[in-house]
Tab-separated table of N, CA, C and O in Angstrom:
chain	number	residue	atom	x	y	z
F	1	GLN	N	21.623	153.662	66.603
F	1	GLN	CA	21.407	155.055	66.296
F	1	GLN	C	19.917	155.329	66.142
F	1	GLN	O	19.240	154.630	65.418
F	2	VAL	N	19.428	156.331	66.859
F	2	VAL	CA	18.011	156.697	66.787
F	2	VAL	C	17.809	157.679	65.649
F	2	VAL	O	18.563	158.640	65.500
F	3	GLN	N	16.778	157.431	64.869
F	3	GLN	CA	16.432	158.354	63.789
F	3	GLN	C	14.944	158.655	63.781
F	3	GLN	O	14.130	157.757	63.969
F	4	LEU	N	14.630	159.921	63.567
F	4	LEU	CA	13.253	160.363	63.375
F	4	LEU	C	13.187	161.051	62.027
F	4	LEU	O	13.973	161.959	61.752
F	5	VAL	N	12.261	160.628	61.197
F	5	VAL	CA	12.162	161.178	59.848
F	5	VAL	C	10.752	161.685	59.626
F	5	VAL	O	9.790	160.908	59.662
F	6	GLU	N	10.629	163.009	59.399
F	6	GLU	CA	9.328	163.607	59.126
F	6	GLU	C	9.052	163.619	57.633
F	6	GLU	O	9.967	163.662	56.818
F	7	SER	N	7.771	163.653	57.317
F	7	SER	CA	7.336	163.819	55.931
F	7	SER	C	5.936	164.402	55.939
F	7	SER	O	5.262	164.402	56.974
F	8	GLY	N	5.519	164.903	54.770
F	8	GLY	CA	4.139	165.358	54.630
F	8	GLY	C	3.934	166.851	54.568
F	8	GLY	O	2.808	167.314	54.386
F	9	GLY	N	5.001	167.623	54.725
F	9	GLY	CA	4.837	169.068	54.638
F	9	GLY	C	4.534	169.513	53.216
F	9	GLY	O	4.579	168.723	52.276
F	10	GLY	N	4.223	170.800	53.094
F	10	GLY	CA	3.948	171.321	51.768
F	10	GLY	C	3.336	172.701	51.815
F	10	GLY	O	3.271	173.337	52.879
F	11	LEU	N	2.880	173.157	50.653
F	11	LEU	CA	2.244	174.465	50.507
F	11	LEU	C	0.751	174.257	50.306
F	11	LEU	O	0.342	173.549	49.371
F	12	VAL	N	-0.042	174.867	51.179
F	12	VAL	CA	-1.489	174.743	51.087
F	12	VAL	C	-2.119	176.116	51.287
F	12	VAL	O	-1.448	177.071	51.681
F	13	GLN	N	-3.416	176.186	51.044
F	13	GLN	CA	-4.147	177.418	51.273
F	13	GLN	C	-4.828	177.378	52.634
F	13	GLN	O	-5.057	176.300	53.203
F	14	ALA	N	-5.149	178.557	53.132
F	14	ALA	CA	-5.850	178.646	54.407
F	14	ALA	C	-7.141	177.824	54.344
F	14	ALA	O	-7.874	177.877	53.340
F	15	GLY	N	-7.388	177.061	55.409
F	15	GLY	CA	-8.562	176.213	55.468
F	15	GLY	C	-8.317	174.783	55.024
F	15	GLY	O	-9.152	173.902	55.292
F	16	ASP	N	-7.192	174.548	54.371
F	16	ASP	CA	-6.851	173.202	53.906
F	16	ASP	C	-6.322	172.339	55.053
F	16	ASP	O	-6.149	172.819	56.179
F	17	SER	N	-6.049	171.087	54.709
F	17	SER	CA	-5.522	170.127	55.690
F	17	SER	C	-4.221	169.524	55.191
F	17	SER	O	-3.969	169.455	53.979
F	18	LEU	N	-3.410	169.079	56.139
F	18	LEU	CA	-2.192	168.338	55.858
F	18	LEU	C	-2.014	167.298	56.950
F	18	LEU	O	-2.455	167.516	58.088
F	19	ARG	N	-1.339	166.205	56.613
F	19	ARG	CA	-0.982	165.226	57.624
F	19	ARG	C	0.526	165.008	57.591
F	19	ARG	O	1.078	164.614	56.556
F	20	LEU	N	1.152	165.267	58.709
F	20	LEU	CA	2.581	165.026	58.854
F	20	LEU	C	2.804	163.651	59.472
F	20	LEU	O	2.009	163.198	60.302
F	21	SER	N	3.893	163.017	59.066
F	21	SER	CA	4.271	161.722	59.616
F	21	SER	C	5.673	161.806	60.202
F	21	SER	O	6.517	162.551	59.700
F	22	CYS	N	5.901	161.008	61.232
F	22	CYS	CA	7.224	160.936	61.846
F	22	CYS	C	7.518	159.469	62.138
F	22	CYS	O	6.954	158.889	63.058
F	23	ALA	N	8.397	158.902	61.344
F	23	ALA	CA	8.764	157.500	61.498
F	23	ALA	C	10.036	157.390	62.339
F	23	ALA	O	11.003	158.122	62.112
F	24	ALA	N	10.016	156.471	63.297
F	24	ALA	CA	11.153	156.275	64.195
F	24	ALA	C	11.828	154.942	63.909
F	24	ALA	O	11.161	153.959	63.573
F	25	SER	N	13.132	154.918	64.066
F	25	SER	CA	13.874	153.678	63.903
F	25	SER	C	15.067	153.676	64.849
F	25	SER	O	15.488	154.726	65.324
F	26	GLY	N	15.571	152.509	65.117
F	26	GLY	CA	16.795	152.389	65.877
F	26	GLY	C	16.622	152.051	67.345
F	26	GLY	O	17.567	151.679	68.011
F	27	ARG	N	15.413	152.198	67.885
F	27	ARG	CA	15.225	151.902	69.304
F	27	ARG	C	13.746	151.684	69.561
F	27	ARG	O	12.902	152.230	68.864
F	28	THR	N	13.410	150.926	70.580
F	28	THR	CA	12.015	150.731	70.972
F	28	THR	C	11.527	151.965	71.702
F	28	THR	O	12.101	152.361	72.707
F	29	PHE	N	10.459	152.551	71.209
F	29	PHE	CA	9.970	153.801	71.759
F	29	PHE	C	8.727	153.639	72.626
F	29	PHE	O	8.042	154.599	72.895
F	30	SER	N	8.454	152.441	73.060
F	30	SER	CA	7.188	152.214	73.758
F	30	SER	C	7.050	153.035	75.027
F	30	SER	O	5.948	153.342	75.443
F	31	SER	N	8.155	153.417	75.634
F	31	SER	CA	8.067	154.180	76.872
F	31	SER	C	8.321	155.665	76.660
F	31	SER	O	8.346	156.429	77.611
F	32	TYR	N	8.508	156.078	75.421
F	32	TYR	CA	8.837	157.462	75.144
F	32	TYR	C	7.582	158.301	74.961
F	32	TYR	O	6.513	157.810	74.632
F	33	VAL	N	7.761	159.596	75.108
F	33	VAL	CA	6.776	160.567	74.666
F	33	VAL	C	7.222	161.057	73.292
F	33	VAL	O	8.405	161.292	73.056
F	34	ARG	N	6.292	161.181	72.382
F	34	ARG	CA	6.599	161.719	71.062
F	34	ARG	C	5.888	163.053	70.907
F	34	ARG	O	4.711	163.180	71.248
F	35	GLY	N	6.624	164.031	70.418
F	35	GLY	CA	6.061	165.369	70.318
F	35	GLY	C	6.262	166.002	68.957
F	35	GLY	O	7.087	165.547	68.151
F	36	TRP	N	5.476	167.032	68.698
F	36	TRP	CA	5.631	167.893	67.525
F	36	TRP	C	5.866	169.315	67.998
F	36	TRP	O	5.155	169.808	68.885
F	37	PHE	N	6.850	169.949	67.400
F	37	PHE	CA	7.142	171.351	67.640
F	37	PHE	C	7.184	172.064	66.292
F	37	PHE	O	7.255	171.428	65.249
F	38	ARG	N	7.139	173.373	66.325
F	38	ARG	CA	7.284	174.136	65.098
F	38	ARG	C	8.085	175.395	65.360
F	38	ARG	O	8.124	175.899	66.477
F	39	GLN	N	8.714	175.878	64.297
F	39	GLN	CA	9.512	177.084	64.400
F	39	GLN	C	9.318	177.942	63.162
F	39	GLN	O	9.641	177.513	62.048
F	40	ALA	N	8.777	179.117	63.377
F	40	ALA	CA	8.586	180.079	62.297
F	40	ALA	C	9.826	180.979	62.223
F	40	ALA	O	10.552	181.124	63.208
F	41	PRO	N	10.057	181.608	61.070
F	41	PRO	CA	11.226	182.479	60.931
F	41	PRO	C	11.250	183.584	61.985
F	41	PRO	O	10.243	184.257	62.214
F	42	GLY	N	12.379	183.727	62.659
F	42	GLY	CA	12.535	184.765	63.662
F	42	GLY	C	11.882	184.476	64.994
F	42	GLY	O	11.885	185.342	65.880
F	43	LYS	N	11.325	183.276	65.138
F	43	LYS	CA	10.653	182.930	66.393
F	43	LYS	C	11.296	181.710	67.029
F	43	LYS	O	12.007	180.945	66.377
F	44	GLU	N	11.024	181.527	68.309
F	44	GLU	CA	11.525	180.359	69.005
F	44	GLU	C	10.701	179.124	68.648
F	44	GLU	O	9.551	179.235	68.225
F	45	ARG	N	11.327	177.984	68.842
F	45	ARG	CA	10.617	176.730	68.606
F	45	ARG	C	9.520	176.602	69.659
F	45	ARG	O	9.756	176.803	70.852
F	46	GLU	N	8.315	176.243	69.210
F	46	GLU	CA	7.193	176.159	70.127
F	46	GLU	C	6.525	174.791	70.066
F	46	GLU	O	6.494	174.130	69.043
F	47	PHE	N	5.976	174.421	71.212
F	47	PHE	CA	5.281	173.148	71.350
F	47	PHE	C	3.978	173.167	70.560
F	47	PHE	O	3.250	174.169	70.569
F	48	VAL	N	3.688	172.040	69.912
F	48	VAL	CA	2.426	171.897	69.175
F	48	VAL	C	1.558	170.810	69.801
F	48	VAL	O	0.406	171.053	70.153
F	49	ALA	N	2.109	169.609	69.933
F	49	ALA	CA	1.340	168.488	70.464
F	49	ALA	C	2.295	167.394	70.920
F	49	ALA	O	3.449	167.348	70.500
F	50	ALA	N	1.780	166.506	71.785
F	50	ALA	CA	2.569	165.369	72.249
F	50	ALA	C	1.648	164.211	72.574
F	50	ALA	O	0.452	164.412	72.841
F	51	ILE	N	2.215	163.011	72.556
F	51	ILE	CA	1.449	161.815	72.862
F	51	ILE	C	2.306	160.877	73.695
F	51	ILE	O	3.461	160.609	73.374
F	52	ARG	N	1.743	160.438	74.811
F	52	ARG	CA	2.381	159.420	75.626
F	52	ARG	C	2.015	158.072	75.028
F	52	ARG	O	0.882	157.860	74.590
F	53	TRP	N	2.999	157.178	75.066
F	53	TRP	CA	2.759	155.892	74.419
F	53	TRP	C	1.885	154.982	75.268
F	53	TRP	O	0.944	154.379	74.783
F	54	THR	N	2.232	154.834	76.562
F	54	THR	CA	1.505	153.932	77.433
F	54	THR	C	1.326	154.568	78.811
F	54	THR	O	2.311	154.749	79.520
F	55	PRO	N	0.115	154.887	79.210
F	55	PRO	CA	-1.108	154.840	78.411
F	55	PRO	C	-1.105	155.960	77.375
F	55	PRO	O	-0.314	156.889	77.463
F	56	GLU	N	-1.983	155.851	76.407
F	56	GLU	CA	-2.032	156.860	75.361
F	56	GLU	C	-2.771	158.092	75.867
F	56	GLU	O	-3.975	158.065	76.112
F	57	ILE	N	-2.028	159.190	76.009
F	57	ILE	CA	-2.584	160.471	76.430
F	57	ILE	C	-2.026	161.527	75.495
F	57	ILE	O	-0.838	161.522	75.192
F	58	THR	N	-2.880	162.415	75.051
F	58	THR	CA	-2.453	163.459	74.110
F	58	THR	C	-2.512	164.836	74.753
F	58	THR	O	-3.308	165.076	75.667
F	59	TYR	N	-1.663	165.727	74.262
F	59	TYR	CA	-1.564	167.085	74.767
F	59	TYR	C	-1.456	168.028	73.566
F	59	TYR	O	-0.823	167.681	72.566
F	60	TYR	N	-2.036	169.217	73.705
F	60	TYR	CA	-2.018	170.178	72.608
F	60	TYR	C	-1.750	171.593	73.114
F	60	TYR	O	-2.176	171.964	74.200
F	61	ALA	N	-1.086	172.363	72.269
F	61	ALA	CA	-0.995	173.790	72.526
F	61	ALA	C	-2.366	174.412	72.295
F	61	ALA	O	-3.129	173.941	71.443
F	62	ASP	N	-2.669	175.464	73.023
F	62	ASP	CA	-3.970	176.113	72.883
F	62	ASP	C	-4.208	176.594	71.458
F	62	ASP	O	-5.348	176.586	70.963
F	63	SER	N	-3.153	176.993	70.774
F	63	SER	CA	-3.283	177.559	69.436
F	63	SER	C	-3.728	176.544	68.394
F	63	SER	O	-4.195	176.927	67.323
F	64	VAL	N	-3.593	175.251	68.686
F	64	VAL	CA	-3.955	174.228	67.706
F	64	VAL	C	-5.068	173.310	68.203
F	64	VAL	O	-5.557	172.468	67.428
F	65	LYS	N	-5.465	173.463	69.444
F	65	LYS	CA	-6.479	172.586	70.021
F	65	LYS	C	-7.777	172.691	69.227
F	65	LYS	O	-8.251	173.785	68.904
F	66	GLY	N	-8.331	171.529	68.869
F	66	GLY	CA	-9.555	171.495	68.081
F	66	GLY	C	-9.308	171.472	66.586
F	66	GLY	O	-10.220	171.181	65.807
F	67	ARG	N	-8.081	171.788	66.157
F	67	ARG	CA	-7.753	171.772	64.726
F	67	ARG	C	-6.747	170.673	64.388
F	67	ARG	O	-6.798	170.085	63.306
F	68	PHE	N	-5.810	170.405	65.288
F	68	PHE	CA	-4.768	169.404	65.057
F	68	PHE	C	-5.042	168.167	65.909
F	68	PHE	O	-5.557	168.270	67.025
F	69	THR	N	-4.652	167.019	65.372
F	69	THR	CA	-4.786	165.766	66.103
F	69	THR	C	-3.496	164.965	65.983
F	69	THR	O	-3.030	164.714	64.865
F	70	ILE	N	-2.945	164.572	67.114
F	70	ILE	CA	-1.765	163.710	67.118
F	70	ILE	C	-2.220	162.276	67.345
F	70	ILE	O	-3.121	162.024	68.158
F	71	SER	N	-1.624	161.352	66.605
F	71	SER	CA	-1.985	159.942	66.740
F	71	SER	C	-0.755	159.094	66.456
F	71	SER	O	0.291	159.604	66.061
F	72	ARG	N	-0.916	157.795	66.624
F	72	ARG	CA	0.242	156.910	66.462
F	72	ARG	C	-0.176	155.618	65.782
F	72	ARG	O	-1.349	155.223	65.826
F	73	ASP	N	0.814	154.968	65.207
F	73	ASP	CA	0.656	153.622	64.663
F	73	ASP	C	1.750	152.786	65.306
F	73	ASP	O	2.927	152.917	64.955
F	74	ASN	N	1.366	151.937	66.245
F	74	ASN	CA	2.357	151.163	66.993
F	74	ASN	C	3.173	150.256	66.086
F	74	ASN	O	4.388	150.137	66.239
F	75	ALA	N	2.512	149.622	65.158
F	75	ALA	CA	3.189	148.652	64.298
F	75	ALA	C	4.271	149.319	63.447
F	75	ALA	O	5.304	148.716	63.160
F	76	LYS	N	4.023	150.557	63.058
F	76	LYS	CA	4.967	151.275	62.205
F	76	LYS	C	5.894	152.183	63.005
F	76	LYS	O	6.767	152.830	62.414
F	77	ASN	N	5.685	152.251	64.322
F	77	ASN	CA	6.463	153.148	65.172
F	77	ASN	C	6.442	154.571	64.610
F	77	ASN	O	7.470	155.266	64.547
F	78	THR	N	5.274	154.982	64.223
F	78	THR	CA	5.090	156.263	63.534
F	78	THR	C	4.049	157.102	64.251
F	78	THR	O	3.050	156.578	64.739
F	79	VAL	N	4.323	158.383	64.320
F	79	VAL	CA	3.385	159.348	64.882
F	79	VAL	C	2.928	160.289	63.779
F	79	VAL	O	3.724	160.651	62.905
F	80	TYR	N	1.673	160.668	63.835
F	80	TYR	CA	1.090	161.540	62.827
F	80	TYR	C	0.594	162.836	63.465
F	80	TYR	O	0.234	162.855	64.640
F	81	LEU	N	0.567	163.875	62.668
F	81	LEU	CA	-0.065	165.121	63.082
F	81	LEU	C	-1.024	165.525	61.978
F	81	LEU	O	-0.598	165.978	60.905
F	82	GLN	N	-2.307	165.318	62.230
F	82	GLN	CA	-3.337	165.731	61.288
F	82	GLN	C	-3.666	167.191	61.560
F	82	GLN	O	-4.074	167.533	62.678
F	83	MET	N	-3.482	168.016	60.557
F	83	MET	CA	-3.688	169.455	60.714
F	83	MET	C	-4.837	169.888	59.822
F	83	MET	O	-4.742	169.794	58.591
F	84	ASN	N	-5.917	170.333	60.435
F	84	ASN	CA	-7.098	170.798	59.707
F	84	ASN	C	-7.280	172.298	59.907
F	84	ASN	O	-6.719	172.887	60.838
F	85	SER	N	-8.071	172.883	59.055
F	85	SER	CA	-8.379	174.320	59.153
F	85	SER	C	-7.107	175.141	59.325
F	85	SER	O	-7.010	176.005	60.213
F	86	LEU	N	-6.151	174.881	58.469
F	86	LEU	CA	-4.851	175.546	58.594
F	86	LEU	C	-4.977	177.052	58.378
F	86	LEU	O	-5.803	177.521	57.576
F	87	LYS	N	-4.149	177.782	59.105
F	87	LYS	CA	-4.121	179.234	59.050
F	87	LYS	C	-2.725	179.703	58.622
F	87	LYS	O	-1.745	178.978	58.839
F	88	PRO	N	-2.624	180.893	58.072
F	88	PRO	CA	-1.293	181.402	57.701
F	88	PRO	C	-0.323	181.405	58.877
F	88	PRO	O	0.884	181.168	58.687
F	89	GLU	N	-0.813	181.626	60.073
F	89	GLU	CA	0.067	181.641	61.255
F	89	GLU	C	0.576	180.260	61.641
F	89	GLU	O	1.415	180.131	62.535
F	90	ASP	N	0.083	179.213	60.982
F	90	ASP	CA	0.612	177.865	61.200
F	90	ASP	C	1.879	177.629	60.359
F	90	ASP	O	2.525	176.584	60.499
F	91	THR	N	2.215	178.561	59.502
F	91	THR	CA	3.403	178.415	58.667
F	91	THR	C	4.659	178.326	59.521
F	91	THR	O	4.906	179.187	60.368
F	92	ALA	N	5.421	177.260	59.315
F	92	ALA	CA	6.635	177.022	60.114
F	92	ALA	C	7.311	175.748	59.617
F	92	ALA	O	6.737	175.002	58.813
F	93	VAL	N	8.496	175.512	60.120
F	93	VAL	CA	9.116	174.203	59.979
F	93	VAL	C	8.644	173.367	61.166
F	93	VAL	O	8.748	173.803	62.317
F	94	TYR	N	8.115	172.207	60.873
F	94	TYR	CA	7.586	171.324	61.902
F	94	TYR	C	8.594	170.207	62.177
F	94	TYR	O	9.090	169.556	61.251
F	95	TYR	N	8.854	169.996	63.459
F	95	TYR	CA	9.816	168.991	63.894
F	95	TYR	C	9.125	167.963	64.783
F	95	TYR	O	8.315	168.329	65.634
F	96	CYS	N	9.466	166.703	64.596
F	96	CYS	CA	9.034	165.703	65.562
F	96	CYS	C	10.200	165.414	66.497
F	96	CYS	O	11.367	165.616	66.145
F	97	ALA	N	9.871	164.942	67.683
F	97	ALA	CA	10.873	164.717	68.707
F	97	ALA	C	10.446	163.572	69.610
F	97	ALA	O	9.263	163.246	69.690
F	98	ALA	N	11.424	162.996	70.295
F	98	ALA	CA	11.150	161.906	71.225
F	98	ALA	C	11.796	162.206	72.574
F	98	ALA	O	12.939	162.677	72.637
F	99	LEU	N	11.037	161.934	73.613
F	99	LEU	CA	11.461	162.222	74.978
F	99	LEU	C	11.469	160.922	75.774
F	99	LEU	O	10.437	160.258	75.864
F	100	SER	N	12.622	160.566	76.323
F	100	SER	CA	12.726	159.317	77.075
F	100	SER	C	12.319	159.489	78.539
F	100	SER	O	11.808	158.549	79.154
F	101	ARG	N	12.528	160.662	79.094
F	101	ARG	CA	12.208	160.900	80.500
F	101	ARG	C	10.830	161.540	80.570
F	101	ARG	O	10.696	162.761	80.621
F	102	SER	N	9.822	160.710	80.573
F	102	SER	CA	8.450	161.171	80.416
F	102	SER	C	7.935	161.962	81.599
F	102	SER	O	6.854	162.549	81.526
F	103	TYR	N	8.697	162.016	82.689
F	103	TYR	CA	8.274	162.802	83.849
F	103	TYR	C	8.614	164.275	83.673
F	103	TYR	O	8.181	165.124	84.458
F	104	LEU	N	9.401	164.604	82.626
F	104	LEU	CA	9.761	165.995	82.383
F	104	LEU	C	8.621	166.728	81.680
F	104	LEU	O	7.705	166.115	81.138
F	105	ARG	N	8.695	168.047	81.694
F	105	ARG	CA	7.653	168.872	81.077
F	105	ARG	C	7.635	168.631	79.568
F	105	ARG	O	8.634	168.836	78.868
F	106	LEU	N	6.502	168.236	79.043
F	106	LEU	CA	6.402	167.816	77.656
F	106	LEU	C	6.493	168.973	76.677
F	106	LEU	O	6.866	168.788	75.532
F	107	ALA	N	6.123	170.153	77.107
F	107	ALA	CA	6.096	171.302	76.209
F	107	ALA	C	7.442	172.007	76.107
F	107	ALA	O	7.559	173.001	75.393
F	108	GLU	N	8.444	171.503	76.790
F	108	GLU	CA	9.764	172.122	76.806
F	108	GLU	C	10.669	171.413	75.817
F	108	GLU	O	11.058	170.262	76.004
F	109	ALA	N	11.038	172.113	74.761
F	109	ALA	CA	11.836	171.501	73.691
F	109	ALA	C	13.162	170.960	74.207
F	109	ALA	O	13.640	169.927	73.738
F	110	GLY	N	13.760	171.650	75.169
F	110	GLY	CA	15.054	171.241	75.687
F	110	GLY	C	15.052	169.905	76.390
F	110	GLY	O	16.124	169.328	76.617
F	111	ASN	N	13.871	169.397	76.725
F	111	ASN	CA	13.792	168.115	77.431
F	111	ASN	C	13.827	166.909	76.499
F	111	ASN	O	13.998	165.782	76.949
F	112	TYR	N	13.650	167.150	75.202
F	112	TYR	CA	13.572	166.052	74.248
F	112	TYR	C	14.962	165.567	73.851
F	112	TYR	O	15.894	166.356	73.703
F	113	ASP	N	15.069	164.245	73.669
F	113	ASP	CA	16.355	163.613	73.410
F	113	ASP	C	16.689	163.508	71.927
F	113	ASP	O	17.860	163.559	71.545
F	114	TYR	N	15.684	163.324	71.107
F	114	TYR	CA	15.909	163.082	69.690
F	114	TYR	C	15.000	163.964	68.850
F	114	TYR	O	13.849	164.204	69.220
F	115	TRP	N	15.529	164.398	67.708
F	115	TRP	CA	14.794	165.293	66.822
F	115	TRP	C	14.905	164.830	65.375
F	115	TRP	O	15.925	164.272	64.965
F	116	GLY	N	13.836	165.095	64.625
F	116	GLY	CA	13.898	164.905	63.193
F	116	GLY	C	14.490	166.122	62.512
F	116	GLY	O	14.841	167.116	63.169
F	117	GLN	N	14.577	166.047	61.190
F	117	GLN	CA	15.218	167.115	60.425
F	117	GLN	C	14.282	168.278	60.113
F	117	GLN	O	14.744	169.350	59.716
F	118	GLY	N	13.002	168.066	60.298
F	118	GLY	CA	12.018	169.123	60.061
F	118	GLY	C	11.400	169.038	58.679
F	118	GLY	O	12.024	168.575	57.726
F	119	THR	N	10.157	169.490	58.583
F	119	THR	CA	9.452	169.557	57.312
F	119	THR	C	8.700	170.885	57.250
F	119	THR	O	8.076	171.306	58.220
F	120	GLN	N	8.788	171.542	56.103
F	120	GLN	CA	8.207	172.872	55.951
F	120	GLN	C	6.717	172.798	55.675
F	120	GLN	O	6.278	172.043	54.797
F	121	VAL	N	5.964	173.586	56.402
F	121	VAL	CA	4.534	173.762	56.157
F	121	VAL	C	4.310	175.241	55.879
F	121	VAL	O	4.648	176.090	56.703
F	122	THR	N	3.736	175.534	54.723
F	122	THR	CA	3.449	176.907	54.347
F	122	THR	C	1.970	177.029	54.029
F	122	THR	O	1.458	176.284	53.193
F	123	VAL	N	1.304	177.957	54.696
F	123	VAL	CA	-0.123	178.172	54.504
F	123	VAL	C	-0.324	179.565	53.934
F	123	VAL	O	0.001	180.564	54.582
F	124	SER	N	-0.861	179.630	52.739
F	124	SER	CA	-1.090	180.920	52.094
F	124	SER	C	-2.494	181.414	52.394
F	124	SER	O	-3.425	180.615	52.570
F	125	SER	N	-2.639	182.722	52.426
F	125	SER	CA	-3.945	183.309	52.747
F	125	SER	C	-4.786	183.499	51.498
F	125	SER	O	-4.335	183.352	50.377
């Protein structure tokens, strides 16, 4: 059974930083793409960032480029999302996901095979 578990969300003020973690278990993910998505109330789930495992290549949504950084720890099978200069519009539930068919479009939520339960990030102005 594949499991993805997010942690690290919380309530912060605009301009603050947070680091989200996504720990994977149950399967070797060396060939997977790992992604972060977010969903604000009343909005569709949107792509935030993704990282290919081998070779390591990162991708970002334009809205977070330069502020967010996705990274990985191979030994822990964990992916991180470092979020700096947070804005109120970053408020959402953040989900991590894993994609086994890496040739598919990475920014499309429907292509991902596994999802975590989500962690709330709230940024106050």
